[in-house]
Coordinates of N, CA and C in Angstrom, one line a residue:
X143 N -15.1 26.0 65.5 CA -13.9 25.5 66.2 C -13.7 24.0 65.8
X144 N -12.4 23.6 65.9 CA -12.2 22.0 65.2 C -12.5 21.2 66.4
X145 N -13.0 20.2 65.9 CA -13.1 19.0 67.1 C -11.7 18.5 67.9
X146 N -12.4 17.8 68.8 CA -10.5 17.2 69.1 C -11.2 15.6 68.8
X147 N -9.6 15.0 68.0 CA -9.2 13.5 67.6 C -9.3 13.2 69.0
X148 N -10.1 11.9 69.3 CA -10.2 10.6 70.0 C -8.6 9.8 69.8
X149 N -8.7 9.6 68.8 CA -7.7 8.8 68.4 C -7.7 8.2 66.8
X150 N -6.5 8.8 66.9 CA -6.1 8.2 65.4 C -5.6 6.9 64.7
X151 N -6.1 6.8 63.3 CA -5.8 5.5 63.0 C -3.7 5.4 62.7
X152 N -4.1 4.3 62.7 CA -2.5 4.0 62.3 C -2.0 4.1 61.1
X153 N -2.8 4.0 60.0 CA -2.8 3.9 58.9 C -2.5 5.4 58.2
X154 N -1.4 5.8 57.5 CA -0.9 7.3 57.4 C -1.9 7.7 56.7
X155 N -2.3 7.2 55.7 CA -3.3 8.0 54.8 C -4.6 8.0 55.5
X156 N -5.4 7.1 56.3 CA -6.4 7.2 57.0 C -6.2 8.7 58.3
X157 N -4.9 8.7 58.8 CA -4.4 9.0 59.8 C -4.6 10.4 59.3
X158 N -3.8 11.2 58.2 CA -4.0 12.6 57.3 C -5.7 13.0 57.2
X159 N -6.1 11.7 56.8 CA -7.9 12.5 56.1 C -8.5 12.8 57.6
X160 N -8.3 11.9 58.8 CA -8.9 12.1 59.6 C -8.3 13.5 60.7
X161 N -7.2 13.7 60.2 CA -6.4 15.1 60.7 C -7.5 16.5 60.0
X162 N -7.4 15.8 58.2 CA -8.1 17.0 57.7 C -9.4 17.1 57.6
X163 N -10.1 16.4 57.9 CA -11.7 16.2 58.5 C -12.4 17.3 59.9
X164 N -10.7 16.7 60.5 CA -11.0 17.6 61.9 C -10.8 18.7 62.2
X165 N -10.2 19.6 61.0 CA -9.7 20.8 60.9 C -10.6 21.9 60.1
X166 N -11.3 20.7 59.0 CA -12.1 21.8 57.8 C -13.3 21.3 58.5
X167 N -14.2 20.8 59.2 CA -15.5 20.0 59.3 C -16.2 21.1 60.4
X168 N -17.1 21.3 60.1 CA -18.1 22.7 61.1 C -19.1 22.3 61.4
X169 N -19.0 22.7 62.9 CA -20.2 21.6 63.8 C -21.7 21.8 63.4
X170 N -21.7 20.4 63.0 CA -23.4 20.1 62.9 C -23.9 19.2 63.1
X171 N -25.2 18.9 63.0 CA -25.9 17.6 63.8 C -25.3 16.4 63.5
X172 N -24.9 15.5 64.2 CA -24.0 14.2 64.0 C -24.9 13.0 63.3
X173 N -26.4 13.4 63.9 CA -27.2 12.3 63.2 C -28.3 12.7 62.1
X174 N -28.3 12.6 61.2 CA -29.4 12.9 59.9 C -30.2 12.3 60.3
X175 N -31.5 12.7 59.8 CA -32.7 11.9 60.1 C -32.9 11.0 58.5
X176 N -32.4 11.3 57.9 CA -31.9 10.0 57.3 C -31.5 8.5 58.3
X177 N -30.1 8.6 58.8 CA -29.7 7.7 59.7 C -31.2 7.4 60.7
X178 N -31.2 8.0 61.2 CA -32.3 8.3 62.2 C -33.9 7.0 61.1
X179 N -34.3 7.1 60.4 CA -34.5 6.5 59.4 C -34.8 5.3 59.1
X180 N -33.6 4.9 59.0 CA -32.3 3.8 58.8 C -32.9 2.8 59.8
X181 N -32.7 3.3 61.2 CA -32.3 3.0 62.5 C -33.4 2.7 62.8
X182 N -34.8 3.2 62.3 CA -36.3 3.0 62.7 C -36.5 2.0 62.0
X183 N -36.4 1.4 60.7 CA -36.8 0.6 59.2 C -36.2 -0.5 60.1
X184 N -34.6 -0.7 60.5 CA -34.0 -1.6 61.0 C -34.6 -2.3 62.2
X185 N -35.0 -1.7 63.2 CA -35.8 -2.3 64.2 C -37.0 -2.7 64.1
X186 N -37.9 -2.2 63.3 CA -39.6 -2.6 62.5 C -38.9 -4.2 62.3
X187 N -37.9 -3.9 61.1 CA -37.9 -5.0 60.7 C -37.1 -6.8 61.3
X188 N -36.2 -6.3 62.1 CA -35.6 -7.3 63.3 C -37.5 -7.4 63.9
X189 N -37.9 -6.6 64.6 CA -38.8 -6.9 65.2 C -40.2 -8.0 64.6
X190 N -40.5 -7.7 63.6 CA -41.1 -8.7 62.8 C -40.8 -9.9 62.3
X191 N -39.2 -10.0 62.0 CA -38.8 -11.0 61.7 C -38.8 -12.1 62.6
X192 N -38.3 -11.6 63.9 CA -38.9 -12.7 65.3 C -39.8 -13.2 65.2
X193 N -41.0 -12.6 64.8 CA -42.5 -13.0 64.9 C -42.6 -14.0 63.8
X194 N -42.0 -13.6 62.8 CA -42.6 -14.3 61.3 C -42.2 -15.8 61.3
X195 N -41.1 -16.5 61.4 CA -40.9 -17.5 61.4 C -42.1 -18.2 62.8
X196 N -41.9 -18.1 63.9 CA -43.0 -18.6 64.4 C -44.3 -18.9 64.3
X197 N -45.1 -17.5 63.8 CA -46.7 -17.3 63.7 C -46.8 -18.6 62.1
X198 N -45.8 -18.6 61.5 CA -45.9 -19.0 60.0 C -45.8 -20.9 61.0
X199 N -45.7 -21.1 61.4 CA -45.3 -22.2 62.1 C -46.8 -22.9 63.0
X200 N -46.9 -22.2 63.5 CA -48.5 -22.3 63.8 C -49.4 -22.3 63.1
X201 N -49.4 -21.6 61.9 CA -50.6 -21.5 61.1 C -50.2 -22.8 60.2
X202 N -49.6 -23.2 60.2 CA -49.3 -24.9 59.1 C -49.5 -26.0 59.8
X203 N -50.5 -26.5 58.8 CA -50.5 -28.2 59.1 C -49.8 -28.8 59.6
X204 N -49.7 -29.8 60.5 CA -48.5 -30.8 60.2 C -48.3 -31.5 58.4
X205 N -49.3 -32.1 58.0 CA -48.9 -32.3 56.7 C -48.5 -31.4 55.8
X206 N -48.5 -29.9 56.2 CA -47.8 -28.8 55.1 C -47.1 -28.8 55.4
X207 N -46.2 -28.4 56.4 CA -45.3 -28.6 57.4 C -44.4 -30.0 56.2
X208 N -44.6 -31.2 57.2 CA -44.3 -32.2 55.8 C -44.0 -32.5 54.3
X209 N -44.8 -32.2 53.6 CA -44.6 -31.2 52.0 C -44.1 -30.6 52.2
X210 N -43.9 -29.5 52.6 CA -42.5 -28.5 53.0 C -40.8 -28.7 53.0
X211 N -41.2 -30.2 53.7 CA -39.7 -30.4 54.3 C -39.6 -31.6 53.2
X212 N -40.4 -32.3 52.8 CA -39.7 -33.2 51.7 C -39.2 -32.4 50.5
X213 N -40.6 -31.5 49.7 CA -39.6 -30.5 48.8 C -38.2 -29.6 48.6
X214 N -37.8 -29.5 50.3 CA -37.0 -28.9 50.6 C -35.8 -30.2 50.8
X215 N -35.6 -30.9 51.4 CA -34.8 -32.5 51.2 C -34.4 -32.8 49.8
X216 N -35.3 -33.0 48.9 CA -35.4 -33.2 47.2 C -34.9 -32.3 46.7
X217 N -34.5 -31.0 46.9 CA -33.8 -30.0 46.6 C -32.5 -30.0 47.0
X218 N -32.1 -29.9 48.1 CA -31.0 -30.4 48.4 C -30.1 -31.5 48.3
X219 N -30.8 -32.8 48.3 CA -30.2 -33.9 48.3 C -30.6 -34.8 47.0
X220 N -31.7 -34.2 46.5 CA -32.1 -35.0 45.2 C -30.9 -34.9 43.9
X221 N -31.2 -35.7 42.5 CA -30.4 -36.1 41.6 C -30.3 -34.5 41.0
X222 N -28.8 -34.5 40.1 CA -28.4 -33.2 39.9 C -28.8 -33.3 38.5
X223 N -29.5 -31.8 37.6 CA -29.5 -32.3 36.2 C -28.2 -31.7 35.5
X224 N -27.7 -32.6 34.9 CA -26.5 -32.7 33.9 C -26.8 -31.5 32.7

């Protein structure tokens, strides 16, 4: 049986595919475990990223720390080569 439209776009040609999507399309699972996936990889990796900038922060010297930020200064603001 066809789904029913939420709502349709405004856009005519968007507005038609989404008419005929909802007419020919036969009910099946809405989430792949592909997506499913996706959605796992994505949160691992938000989640570590939080961590990484900090723990990397702790484990450095203040003088690497230092070297760090001058290299990084000299890069940005140092002489351009021609």
């Amino acid at each position: 049986m066809a789904k029913a439209i939420k709502k349709l776009p405004a856009d005519t040609n968007k507005r038609a595919k989404a008419i005929v999507d909802a007419l020919t399309s036969e009910d099946k699972d809405t989430t792949s475990q592909e997506d499913l996936i996706k959605a796992a990889a994505a949160a691992l990796g938000r989640k570590g990223g939080l961590k990484g900038g900090n723990a990397r922060a702790v484990a450095l010297t203040p003088k690497r720390r230092t070297e760090i930020a001058k290299k990084a200064a000299a890069a940005r603001w140092g002489t351009k080569a021609d």
